[in-house]
CSV table of C-alpha atoms in Angstrom, one decimal:
chain,number,residue,atom,x,y,z
A,134,MET,CA,41.1,-211.4,73.3
A,135,ALA,CA,41.9,-210.2,76.6
A,136,THR,CA,42.2,-211.7,80.1
A,137,ASN,CA,44.0,-211.0,82.8
A,138,GLY,CA,44.6,-207.3,81.6
A,139,LYS,CA,46.9,-209.3,79.3
A,140,THR,CA,47.4,-208.4,75.0
A,141,THR,CA,47.4,-211.3,73.8
A,142,VAL,CA,49.2,-212.1,70.2
A,143,LYS,CA,48.5,-214.6,67.5
A,144,GLY,CA,51.7,-217.6,67.8
A,145,ASP,CA,52.0,-216.8,72.0
A,146,PRO,CA,52.8,-219.8,73.8
A,147,PHE,CA,50.0,-220.7,75.3
A,148,ILE,CA,49.5,-224.3,77.0
A,149,GLU,CA,52.4,-226.1,77.2
A,150,VAL,CA,53.4,-229.1,77.8
A,151,LYS,CA,56.3,-230.5,79.4
A,152,GLY,CA,56.9,-234.5,80.0
A,153,LEU,CA,53.1,-235.1,79.6
A,154,CYS,CA,52.4,-239.0,81.3
A,155,LYS,CA,49.4,-240.5,81.6
A,156,SER,CA,49.1,-244.9,83.4
A,157,PHE,CA,45.8,-246.6,84.1
A,158,GLY,CA,46.5,-249.2,87.2
A,159,SER,CA,49.5,-250.3,85.3
A,160,LEU,CA,48.6,-248.9,81.8
A,161,GLN,CA,50.8,-246.5,80.2
A,162,VAL,CA,48.6,-244.4,77.8
A,163,LEU,CA,51.1,-241.4,77.5
A,164,CYS,CA,54.6,-241.6,77.5
A,165,GLY,CA,56.5,-238.1,77.9
A,166,ILE,CA,54.8,-235.5,75.9
A,167,ASP,CA,56.4,-232.3,75.2
A,168,GLU,CA,54.2,-230.1,72.9
A,169,THR,CA,53.3,-226.0,72.9
A,170,ILE,CA,50.3,-225.2,72.1
A,171,ARG,CA,50.4,-221.0,70.0
A,172,ARG,CA,48.1,-218.9,70.6
A,173,GLY,CA,46.2,-219.2,66.9
A,174,ASP,CA,46.6,-222.6,66.3
A,175,LYS,CA,45.5,-225.3,65.1
A,176,VAL,CA,46.6,-229.2,66.0
A,177,VAL,CA,45.1,-231.5,64.4
A,178,VAL,CA,46.2,-235.2,66.1
A,179,ILE,CA,45.9,-238.2,64.3
A,180,GLY,CA,46.6,-241.8,65.8
A,181,PRO,CA,45.4,-245.4,65.5
A,182,SER,CA,43.6,-245.7,68.6
A,183,GLY,CA,44.6,-246.9,72.0
A,184,SER,CA,47.5,-244.6,70.8
A,185,GLY,CA,46.7,-241.8,73.5
A,186,LYS,CA,45.1,-238.7,71.2
A,187,SER,CA,41.7,-238.9,73.5
A,188,THR,CA,43.0,-238.9,76.4
A,189,PHE,CA,45.9,-236.5,75.2
A,190,LEU,CA,43.6,-233.9,74.6
A,191,ARG,CA,41.8,-234.5,78.1
A,192,CYS,CA,44.5,-233.6,79.6
A,193,LEU,CA,44.3,-231.1,78.9
A,194,ASN,CA,42.1,-229.6,79.9
A,195,LEU,CA,41.6,-232.2,83.2
A,196,LEU,CA,39.0,-233.6,82.2
A,197,GLU,CA,42.1,-236.8,82.9
A,198,LYS,CA,43.9,-235.9,85.8
A,199,SER,CA,48.3,-236.6,84.5
A,200,THR,CA,49.9,-238.9,85.9
A,201,SER,CA,54.0,-237.1,86.4
A,202,GLY,CA,54.3,-234.4,84.1
A,203,GLU,CA,53.4,-230.4,83.7
A,204,ILE,CA,50.5,-228.2,81.7
A,205,TRP,CA,51.0,-224.2,81.5
A,206,PHE,CA,47.7,-222.3,80.3
A,207,ASP,CA,48.8,-219.1,79.5
A,208,GLY,CA,51.5,-219.0,81.4
A,209,GLU,CA,49.8,-220.3,84.5
A,210,GLU,CA,50.5,-224.3,85.8
A,211,ILE,CA,47.1,-225.7,85.8
A,212,THR,CA,49.0,-228.8,86.6
A,213,GLY,CA,49.7,-228.3,90.5
A,214,PRO,CA,46.6,-228.4,93.3
A,215,LYS,CA,46.5,-224.5,93.4
A,216,CYS,CA,45.2,-224.7,89.9
A,217,LYS,CA,41.3,-222.6,89.9
A,218,VAL,CA,39.9,-226.1,87.4
A,219,ASP,CA,36.2,-224.4,86.3
A,220,HIS,CA,37.6,-221.0,86.0
A,221,LEU,CA,39.8,-222.9,83.6
A,222,ARG,CA,37.1,-224.8,81.5
A,223,GLN,CA,35.0,-222.1,81.9
A,224,ARG,CA,38.4,-220.5,78.8
A,225,MET,CA,38.5,-223.9,77.5
A,226,GLY,CA,35.2,-226.0,75.3
A,227,MET,CA,35.5,-229.4,74.2
A,228,VAL,CA,33.4,-230.5,72.4
A,229,PHE,CA,32.6,-234.7,72.3
A,230,GLN,CA,32.9,-237.4,69.5
A,231,HIS,CA,29.1,-237.9,71.2
A,232,PHE,CA,27.4,-234.4,71.6
A,233,ASN,CA,26.6,-235.4,74.8
A,234,LEU,CA,24.3,-232.8,74.9
A,235,PHE,CA,22.0,-232.6,78.0
A,236,PRO,CA,18.5,-234.2,76.7
A,237,HIS,CA,15.9,-232.9,79.2
A,238,LYS,CA,16.8,-229.3,78.1
A,239,THR,CA,15.6,-227.4,75.5
A,240,ILE,CA,18.6,-226.3,72.4
A,241,LEU,CA,18.9,-223.0,73.7
A,242,GLU,CA,18.6,-224.1,77.5
A,243,ASN,CA,21.8,-226.1,76.6
A,244,ILE,CA,23.6,-223.5,75.7
A,245,THR,CA,22.4,-220.9,78.0
A,246,LEU,CA,22.9,-222.5,80.9
A,247,ALA,CA,26.4,-222.3,82.0
A,248,PRO,CA,27.1,-218.3,81.3
A,249,ILE,CA,24.1,-217.6,82.4
A,250,ILE,CA,24.6,-220.6,86.2
A,251,LYS,CA,28.8,-219.1,85.8
A,252,LYS,CA,27.2,-215.2,85.9
A,253,VAL,CA,29.5,-214.9,82.2
A,254,MET,CA,26.1,-213.3,81.3
A,255,THR,CA,22.8,-212.4,82.5
A,256,LYS,CA,19.1,-214.3,80.9
A,257,ALA,CA,18.7,-211.6,78.5
A,258,GLU,CA,22.4,-211.7,77.1
A,259,ALA,CA,22.6,-215.2,77.7
A,260,LYS,CA,19.3,-215.3,75.2
A,261,GLU,CA,20.4,-213.3,73.1
A,262,LYS,CA,24.1,-214.9,72.4
A,263,ALA,CA,22.9,-218.1,71.7
A,264,MET,CA,20.0,-217.3,69.3
A,265,SER,CA,22.9,-216.0,66.9
A,266,LEU,CA,25.1,-218.2,68.0
A,267,LEU,CA,21.5,-220.7,66.4
A,268,THR,CA,21.3,-217.8,64.1
A,269,ARG,CA,24.8,-218.5,62.4
A,270,ILE,CA,24.1,-222.6,62.4
A,271,GLY,CA,20.8,-221.7,60.2
A,272,LEU,CA,18.9,-224.0,63.1
A,273,ALA,CA,18.1,-221.2,64.8
A,274,ASP,CA,14.1,-223.0,64.2
A,275,LYS,CA,15.3,-225.5,67.2
A,276,ALA,CA,16.0,-223.5,70.0
A,277,LYS,CA,12.8,-223.6,71.7
A,278,ILE,CA,12.5,-228.0,71.1
A,279,TYR,CA,14.6,-231.4,72.2
A,280,PRO,CA,18.1,-232.9,71.7
A,281,ASN,CA,16.9,-236.5,70.2
A,282,MET,CA,15.1,-234.1,68.3
A,283,LEU,CA,17.9,-233.2,65.4
A,284,SER,CA,20.2,-235.1,63.5
A,285,GLY,CA,23.9,-236.1,64.1
A,286,GLY,CA,24.9,-233.6,62.4
A,287,GLN,CA,22.4,-231.1,64.6
A,288,LYS,CA,23.1,-232.7,67.7
A,289,GLN,CA,27.3,-231.5,67.1
A,290,ARG,CA,26.9,-228.3,65.8
A,291,VAL,CA,24.6,-227.6,68.4
A,292,ALA,CA,27.4,-228.8,70.6
A,293,ILE,CA,30.4,-226.5,69.4
A,294,VAL,CA,28.2,-223.4,69.9
A,295,ARG,CA,27.0,-224.4,73.6
A,296,ALA,CA,30.7,-224.3,74.2
A,297,LEU,CA,31.7,-221.2,72.2
A,298,ALA,CA,28.4,-219.6,74.5
A,299,MET,CA,31.1,-219.9,77.7
A,300,ASN,CA,33.6,-217.7,74.7
A,301,PRO,CA,36.4,-220.3,75.2
A,302,GLU,CA,39.7,-218.8,74.4
A,303,VAL,CA,41.0,-222.7,72.8
A,304,MET,CA,38.5,-225.1,71.0
A,305,LEU,CA,39.2,-229.2,72.1
A,306,PHE,CA,37.8,-231.4,69.5
A,307,ASP,CA,37.7,-235.1,71.0
A,308,GLU,CA,37.0,-236.7,67.3
A,309,PRO,CA,33.7,-234.7,66.7
A,310,THR,CA,32.8,-236.5,63.3
A,311,SER,CA,33.4,-240.2,64.1
A,312,ALA,CA,29.7,-241.2,65.6
A,313,LEU,CA,28.3,-239.3,62.8
A,314,ASP,CA,26.9,-241.5,59.5
A,315,PRO,CA,28.0,-240.0,56.2
A,316,GLU,CA,26.5,-237.4,54.5
A,317,MET,CA,26.4,-235.6,58.1
A,318,VAL,CA,30.3,-235.1,58.4
A,319,GLY,CA,30.3,-232.5,56.9
A,320,GLU,CA,27.7,-229.9,57.8
A,321,VAL,CA,30.0,-230.2,61.4
A,322,LEU,CA,33.5,-230.0,59.6
A,323,SER,CA,32.4,-226.8,57.5
A,324,LEU,CA,31.8,-225.1,60.8
A,325,MET,CA,35.3,-226.5,62.0
A,326,LYS,CA,36.9,-224.2,59.3
A,327,ASP,CA,34.0,-221.3,60.2
A,328,LEU,CA,36.0,-221.6,63.7
A,329,ALA,CA,38.8,-222.2,62.0
A,330,GLU,CA,39.1,-219.0,59.4
A,331,ASP,CA,37.3,-216.4,62.6
A,332,GLY,CA,40.8,-217.3,64.6
A,333,MET,CA,40.2,-219.7,66.8
A,334,THR,CA,42.6,-221.8,68.5
A,335,MET,CA,42.1,-225.3,68.0
A,336,VAL,CA,43.0,-229.1,68.9
A,337,VAL,CA,41.0,-231.7,67.0
A,338,VAL,CA,41.7,-235.4,67.4
A,339,THR,CA,40.0,-236.7,64.4
A,340,HIS,CA,40.7,-239.5,61.6
A,341,GLU,CA,39.1,-236.4,58.5
A,342,MET,CA,42.5,-236.4,57.3
A,343,GLY,CA,41.6,-234.3,54.5
A,344,PHE,CA,39.8,-232.2,57.4
A,345,ALA,CA,43.9,-231.9,58.7
A,346,ARG,CA,45.3,-231.1,55.3
A,347,GLU,CA,43.0,-228.6,54.5
A,348,VAL,CA,42.6,-226.2,57.7
A,349,ALA,CA,45.0,-227.4,60.7
A,350,ASN,CA,48.9,-225.2,59.9
A,351,ARG,CA,50.6,-228.8,62.4
A,352,VAL,CA,49.4,-232.1,62.7
A,353,LEU,CA,51.2,-234.1,65.4
A,354,PHE,CA,51.1,-237.6,64.3
A,355,MET,CA,50.6,-240.3,68.4
A,356,ASP,CA,51.6,-243.8,68.6
A,357,SER,CA,51.7,-246.4,71.7
A,358,GLY,CA,51.8,-243.0,73.8
A,359,LYS,CA,54.6,-240.3,72.2
A,360,ILE,CA,53.9,-237.6,69.3
A,361,LEU,CA,56.7,-239.6,67.5
A,362,GLU,CA,56.1,-236.9,64.5
A,363,GLN,CA,54.9,-232.8,63.4
A,364,ASN,CA,54.5,-231.3,60.1
A,365,PRO,CA,52.7,-229.2,58.7
A,366,PRO,CA,50.1,-230.5,56.6
A,367,ASP,CA,51.9,-230.4,53.3
A,368,VAL,CA,54.6,-232.1,54.5
A,369,PHE,CA,53.4,-233.6,57.2
A,370,PHE,CA,51.6,-236.1,54.5
A,371,SER,CA,54.0,-236.1,51.9
A,372,GLN,CA,56.8,-237.0,53.2
A,373,PRO,CA,56.3,-239.3,56.0
A,374,LYS,CA,59.6,-240.0,57.7
A,375,HIS,CA,58.6,-241.9,60.6
A,376,PRO,CA,57.8,-245.6,59.7
A,377,ARG,CA,54.7,-246.0,61.9
A,378,LEU,CA,54.1,-242.8,60.6
A,379,LYS,CA,54.3,-244.2,57.0
A,380,ASP,CA,52.7,-247.2,57.5
A,381,PHE,CA,49.4,-245.7,59.2
A,382,LEU,CA,49.4,-243.4,56.2
A,383,GLY,CA,49.6,-246.8,54.1
A,384,LYS,CA,46.5,-248.0,54.9
A,385,ILE,CA,43.7,-244.3,55.7
A,386,LEU,CA,44.5,-242.9,52.1
B,60,MET,CA,-36.0,-262.0,100.9
B,61,GLN,CA,-36.7,-262.1,105.2
B,62,VAL,CA,-32.7,-262.9,105.2
B,63,LEU,CA,-31.8,-260.0,102.2
B,64,LEU,CA,-33.7,-257.3,104.7
B,65,ASN,CA,-32.4,-258.4,107.6
B,66,TRP,CA,-28.6,-258.0,106.7
B,67,TYR,CA,-29.9,-254.5,104.7
B,68,HIS,CA,-31.0,-252.9,108.6
B,69,GLY,CA,-28.1,-254.8,110.4
B,70,LEU,CA,-25.8,-253.1,108.3
B,71,VAL,CA,-27.8,-249.0,107.6
B,72,LYS,CA,-27.2,-249.9,111.8
B,73,ALA,CA,-23.5,-250.6,111.6
B,74,ILE,CA,-22.9,-247.9,109.3
B,75,ASP,CA,-25.0,-245.7,111.7
B,76,SER,CA,-22.5,-247.4,114.8
B,77,THR,CA,-19.4,-246.5,113.3
B,78,PHE,CA,-19.5,-243.5,112.3
B,79,ILE,CA,-22.7,-241.7,113.3
B,80,VAL,CA,-23.7,-242.3,116.6
B,81,ASP,CA,-21.0,-240.6,119.4
B,82,GLY,CA,-20.5,-238.6,116.3
B,83,ARG,CA,-17.5,-241.5,115.7
B,84,TYR,CA,-16.6,-239.9,112.0
B,85,GLN,CA,-14.4,-237.6,114.0
B,86,ILE,CA,-11.8,-240.2,115.2
B,87,PHE,CA,-12.0,-241.4,111.6
B,88,LEU,CA,-11.2,-237.8,109.6
B,89,GLU,CA,-8.3,-237.3,112.5
B,90,GLY,CA,-7.0,-241.2,111.6
B,91,LEU,CA,-6.8,-239.6,108.2
B,92,GLY,CA,-5.7,-236.2,109.2
B,93,ASN,CA,-2.5,-238.5,110.9
B,94,THR,CA,-2.5,-241.0,108.5
B,95,LEU,CA,-1.8,-238.2,105.7
B,96,ILE,CA,0.7,-236.0,107.6
B,97,ILE,CA,2.5,-238.7,108.2
B,98,THR,CA,3.2,-240.0,105.0
B,99,LEU,CA,3.9,-236.6,103.0
B,100,GLY,CA,6.7,-236.5,105.8
B,101,ALA,CA,8.1,-239.6,106.1
B,102,LEU,CA,7.7,-239.1,102.0
B,103,LEU,CA,9.3,-235.7,101.6
B,104,LEU,CA,12.1,-236.5,104.8
B,105,GLY,CA,13.0,-240.2,103.5
B,106,VAL,CA,13.0,-238.2,100.1
B,107,ALA,CA,15.5,-235.4,101.2
B,108,VAL,CA,17.8,-238.6,103.2
B,109,GLY,CA,18.0,-240.4,99.7
B,110,VAL,CA,19.2,-238.6,97.9
B,111,PHE,CA,22.1,-237.0,99.8
B,112,VAL,CA,22.6,-240.6,100.9
B,113,ALA,CA,23.2,-241.9,97.3
B,114,ILE,CA,24.7,-238.4,95.9
B,115,SER,CA,27.5,-239.3,99.4
B,116,LYS,CA,28.0,-243.1,97.7
B,117,VAL,CA,28.8,-241.7,94.1
B,118,TYR,CA,30.2,-239.0,94.7
B,119,TYR,CA,32.8,-241.3,97.5
B,120,TYR,CA,32.5,-244.6,93.8
B,121,GLN,CA,33.7,-241.4,91.3
B,122,THR,CA,36.7,-240.2,93.4
B,123,GLY,CA,37.9,-242.8,95.5
B,124,PRO,CA,38.7,-245.9,97.2
B,125,PHE,CA,40.6,-244.4,99.3
B,126,TYR,CA,41.3,-246.2,102.9
B,127,PHE,CA,41.0,-244.5,106.5
B,128,TRP,CA,44.0,-244.3,108.4
B,129,SER,CA,46.2,-244.3,106.0
B,130,SER,CA,44.7,-241.5,104.5
B,131,LEU,CA,44.3,-240.2,108.0
B,132,GLY,CA,48.0,-240.8,108.9
B,133,SER,CA,48.9,-238.8,105.3
B,134,PHE,CA,47.3,-236.1,106.5
B,135,LEU,CA,48.9,-236.1,109.7
B,136,ARG,CA,51.9,-236.6,108.5
B,137,THR,CA,51.9,-234.1,105.8
B,138,GLY,CA,49.9,-231.7,106.1
B,139,GLN,CA,47.3,-230.8,102.9
B,140,LEU,CA,44.0,-231.3,103.4
B,141,ARG,CA,42.7,-233.2,100.6
B,142,TYR,CA,44.5,-236.1,102.4
B,143,LEU,CA,41.6,-234.7,104.9
B,144,HIS,CA,38.9,-234.6,103.3
B,145,GLN,CA,39.4,-238.5,101.8
B,146,ALA,CA,39.4,-239.6,105.4
B,147,ILE,CA,36.9,-237.5,106.6
B,148,LEU,CA,34.7,-239.1,102.8
B,149,LYS,CA,35.8,-243.0,103.7
B,150,LEU,CA,34.3,-242.0,107.1
B,151,LEU,CA,31.1,-241.1,105.8
B,152,ASP,CA,30.5,-243.7,103.2
B,153,GLY,CA,30.9,-246.1,105.8
B,154,LEU,CA,28.5,-244.1,108.7
B,155,LEU,CA,26.2,-245.0,105.4
B,156,SER,CA,27.0,-248.3,104.2
B,157,CYS,CA,26.4,-248.9,108.2
B,158,TYR,CA,23.1,-246.8,107.9
B,159,LEU,CA,21.7,-249.2,105.5
B,160,THR,CA,21.9,-252.1,106.1
B,161,VAL,CA,20.9,-251.4,110.0
B,162,PHE,CA,17.5,-249.7,109.1
B,163,ARG,CA,16.8,-252.3,106.1
B,164,GLY,CA,17.0,-254.6,107.7
B,165,THR,CA,15.8,-254.0,110.5
B,166,PRO,CA,11.6,-254.3,111.0
B,167,VAL,CA,10.2,-250.8,110.4
B,168,VAL,CA,7.8,-251.5,113.4
B,169,VAL,CA,10.4,-252.8,116.1
B,170,GLN,CA,12.5,-248.6,114.7
B,171,LEU,CA,9.9,-247.1,115.6
B,172,MET,CA,9.3,-248.5,118.3
B,173,ILE,CA,12.8,-247.8,119.7
B,174,TRP,CA,12.6,-243.5,118.6
B,175,ALA,CA,9.7,-243.0,120.4
B,176,PHE,CA,10.0,-245.3,123.4
B,177,VAL,CA,13.7,-245.3,123.5
B,178,VAL,CA,15.0,-242.7,121.5
B,179,PHE,CA,12.8,-239.2,122.5
B,180,SER,CA,10.1,-240.5,125.1
B,181,THR,CA,7.5,-237.3,124.3
B,182,THR,CA,4.9,-236.7,123.3
B,183,HIS,CA,4.7,-235.2,119.9
B,184,GLU,CA,3.8,-239.3,118.4
B,185,LEU,CA,3.5,-237.4,115.2
B,186,LEU,CA,7.2,-236.1,114.6
B,187,VAL,CA,9.0,-239.0,115.5
B,188,ALA,CA,5.9,-241.0,113.6
B,189,ILE,CA,7.3,-238.8,109.9
B,190,ILE,CA,11.3,-238.7,111.3
B,191,GLY,CA,11.0,-243.0,111.9
B,192,PHE,CA,9.6,-243.5,108.1
B,193,GLY,CA,11.3,-240.9,106.8
B,194,ILE,CA,14.3,-242.1,107.4
B,195,ASN,CA,13.1,-245.5,107.3
B,196,SER,CA,11.8,-245.0,103.8
B,197,GLY,CA,15.2,-242.8,104.0
B,198,ALA,CA,17.7,-246.6,102.5
B,199,TYR,CA,15.9,-247.8,100.4
B,200,VAL,CA,15.2,-243.8,98.3
B,201,SER,CA,18.9,-243.6,98.1
B,202,GLU,CA,19.8,-247.1,96.8
B,203,ILE,CA,16.6,-246.1,93.8
B,204,VAL,CA,18.2,-242.9,94.0
B,205,ARG,CA,21.3,-243.9,94.1
B,206,ALA,CA,21.4,-246.9,90.4
B,207,GLY,CA,19.6,-243.6,89.2
B,208,ILE,CA,22.4,-241.3,88.8
B,209,MET,CA,25.0,-243.8,88.2
B,210,ALA,CA,22.5,-245.2,85.0
B,211,VAL,CA,23.2,-241.7,83.6
B,212,ASP,CA,26.0,-241.7,81.4
B,213,ILE,CA,29.4,-240.2,82.2
B,214,GLY,CA,29.3,-238.0,79.4
B,215,GLN,CA,26.3,-235.4,80.8
B,216,THR,CA,28.7,-234.9,84.2
B,217,GLU,CA,32.3,-235.1,81.4
B,218,ALA,CA,29.7,-232.3,79.4
B,219,GLY,CA,28.8,-230.6,81.9
B,220,ARG,CA,32.7,-229.7,84.2
B,221,SER,CA,33.6,-229.2,81.0
B,222,LEU,CA,31.6,-225.8,81.1
B,223,GLY,CA,32.9,-225.2,84.3
B,224,LEU,CA,29.7,-225.8,86.2
B,225,SER,CA,31.9,-227.3,89.6
B,226,ALA,CA,31.1,-230.8,90.9
B,227,ALA,CA,27.9,-229.6,92.6
B,228,ARG,CA,25.8,-227.9,89.8
B,229,THR,CA,26.8,-230.5,87.0
B,230,MET,CA,25.1,-232.9,89.8
B,231,GLN,CA,21.8,-230.6,90.9
B,232,CYS,CA,21.2,-228.7,87.8
B,233,ILE,CA,21.8,-231.6,85.0
B,234,VAL,CA,22.3,-235.5,86.1
B,235,LEU,CA,20.3,-235.1,88.5
B,236,PRO,CA,17.1,-234.3,87.1
B,237,GLN,CA,18.2,-237.2,84.5
B,238,ALA,CA,18.8,-239.0,87.4
B,239,LEU,CA,15.0,-239.0,89.0
B,240,LYS,CA,12.9,-238.9,85.8
B,241,ASN,CA,14.4,-242.2,84.8
B,242,VAL,CA,13.8,-243.8,88.4
B,243,LEU,CA,10.9,-241.6,89.2
B,244,PRO,CA,8.4,-245.7,88.9
B,245,ALA,CA,10.4,-247.5,91.7
B,246,LEU,CA,10.0,-244.7,93.7
B,247,GLY,CA,6.7,-244.1,92.8
B,248,ASN,CA,6.1,-247.2,94.4
B,249,GLU,CA,8.1,-246.3,97.5
B,250,GLY,CA,5.3,-243.6,98.4
B,251,ILE,CA,3.1,-246.7,97.6
B,252,ALA,CA,4.7,-248.9,100.2
B,253,LEU,CA,4.4,-245.9,102.4
B,254,ILE,CA,1.1,-245.2,102.5
B,255,LYS,CA,0.7,-248.4,104.1
B,256,GLU,CA,3.4,-249.0,105.7
B,257,THR,CA,2.2,-246.5,108.4
B,258,SER,CA,-0.9,-248.5,109.3
B,259,ILE,CA,1.4,-249.5,112.3
B,260,VAL,CA,1.7,-246.6,113.7
B,261,GLY,CA,-1.1,-247.8,116.1
B,262,TYR,CA,1.5,-249.1,118.2
B,263,ILE,CA,3.0,-245.9,119.1
B,264,ALA,CA,-0.5,-245.1,120.5
B,265,VAL,CA,-0.8,-242.2,117.5
B,266,ILE,CA,-4.6,-242.5,115.8
B,267,ASP,CA,-4.1,-243.0,112.4
B,268,LEU,CA,-6.5,-244.2,109.4
B,269,THR,CA,-6.1,-247.9,111.1
B,270,LYS,CA,-5.8,-247.4,115.0
B,271,ALA,CA,-8.8,-245.2,114.3
B,272,ALA,CA,-10.6,-248.8,112.9
B,273,ALA,CA,-9.9,-250.2,116.1
B,274,LEU,CA,-11.3,-247.8,118.0
B,275,VAL,CA,-13.8,-247.9,116.9
B,276,ARG,CA,-14.5,-251.4,116.4
B,277,ALA,CA,-13.7,-252.4,120.0
B,278,ARG,CA,-16.8,-249.5,120.9
B,279,THR,CA,-19.6,-251.0,118.6
B,280,PHE,CA,-18.2,-254.8,118.5
B,281,ASP,CA,-18.8,-254.5,114.6
B,282,ALA,CA,-15.9,-255.2,112.5
B,283,PHE,CA,-17.1,-255.1,108.7
B,284,VAL,CA,-17.8,-251.1,108.3
B,285,PRO,CA,-14.9,-249.6,109.9
B,286,LEU,CA,-12.0,-252.5,108.3
B,287,LEU,CA,-14.1,-252.3,104.5
B,288,PHE,CA,-14.1,-248.2,104.9
B,289,VAL,CA,-10.6,-248.0,105.8
B,290,ALA,CA,-9.4,-250.7,103.2
B,291,ALA,CA,-10.9,-248.3,100.7
B,292,VAL,CA,-9.2,-245.7,102.2
B,293,TYR,CA,-6.2,-246.4,102.0
B,294,LEU,CA,-7.2,-247.9,97.8
B,295,PHE,CA,-7.7,-244.6,97.6
B,296,MET,CA,-5.5,-242.7,98.9
B,297,VAL,CA,-2.9,-245.3,96.4
B,298,MET,CA,-4.4,-244.5,93.1
B,299,PHE,CA,-4.7,-240.7,93.6
B,300,LEU,CA,-0.6,-241.1,94.1
B,301,SER,CA,-0.5,-243.4,90.9
B,302,PHE,CA,-2.9,-241.1,89.5
B,303,LEU,CA,-0.6,-238.6,90.3
B,304,LEU,CA,2.8,-240.0,89.0
B,305,LYS,CA,1.4,-240.7,85.7
B,306,LYS,CA,0.1,-236.9,84.9
B,307,LEU,CA,4.5,-236.6,86.4
B,308,GLU,CA,6.3,-238.9,84.5
B,309,LYS,CA,3.5,-237.5,80.9
B,310,ARG,CA,5.2,-233.9,81.8
B,311,LEU,CA,9.1,-235.0,81.9
B,312,GLN,CA,8.9,-237.3,79.2
B,313,ALA,CA,8.5,-233.8,76.8
B,314,SER,CA,12.7,-234.7,76.2
B,315,ASP,CA,11.1,-237.5,74.5
B,316,ARG,CA,9.5,-237.5,71.9
B,317,LYS,CA,11.1,-238.0,68.1
């Protein structure tokens, strides 16, 4: 992966968050987040609902505007007024809890829409890329049908592939399996695992502790707008230190 | 029997004098042509105006609220263009609200006469009629389309933006197609209302279908045939439009099938 003529090395600081705060009116959701995500990182963010995990993730690609603090992406400040938001988002894929596939477009069109409009590829290239991605997730036969005819798990896999079609350098996942029937969670997680094995930089907000344990190289615990603890998964789950984390793990494990 | 026969002869004579004598069918043809031109032109103008107004209002709603004088003050103080942008947005939103209030709050026939006799006073009455009906219709269409846009899940916009599409592209390729599909029945209502509303255009000396009937009636002293005839023509036009809408709706429902 090389962008802006720079060669990139795994382990380089990639997204740097400094003192990030976010308020909705009088409600403070993020209170001073400092965090560095390196190239090749697989970071899983866990925490109780309302702890600010999703807001943190959405601040990273500027779907939410931070109230104060800085975010640096690949050496450039993206929280300043000069940031080219659309160009930035092209480099960061995002997957949503409710899939957000475009219901009026076929599966193929869902995937090729952005690459064609943003002129990342020609029509033919975009189609070829989309078909190879669909083949990879075993849904090539669904290319011509509409999202409504897919199951939840299939929809989410298509949504992941749609983000991948733009060749992003980092993927953000916002509770990708929370809206799925239990028997469909596995297929989505295994696609995400494949992605992680390919070396994709990933930030995942999830409640799937198995996934965190297996795939993450770092797990963050967030509560009331702060990162209270972070560690590699084996230490994180076996020796939690912060009482809030102990309490949280005690409830869910 | 004799009564029926007399009535029949009278009817044939009336039909003859309404349509054939002096080539009067030509007046009806001219009227029909004008009605169609005005309806079509106003419909296109109304949808264009309505979509523009709806998008502007939604955009303001999603980014605002701003305050005109304080935004302008901030711009003059700091020179930052985003404050000027906010001030312009607020001004535009205010103007559009005035537009909706005025054009939905006054009778269309009064508006039409103001366009024809106060604003333009030209001889291009057809064009004036298209502008008059189009701008009036745009006020109603804009609220229909606005409802449609706001009913599309915000996640659709977020998905579009997260893929790197601009706000305008997201609106054009993702939100608007879904919004228009949802409001098609309501837009059809507006089209149907518009066809019939054009029948008052005689007030500004355009010969439309209704005016044609009135002209012929004044010559033949028979009201029955011309009025029932134009009523039937309006009915037919509305039925045809409903038929087209139903077909369009069916086609757009392709993505709904489970």
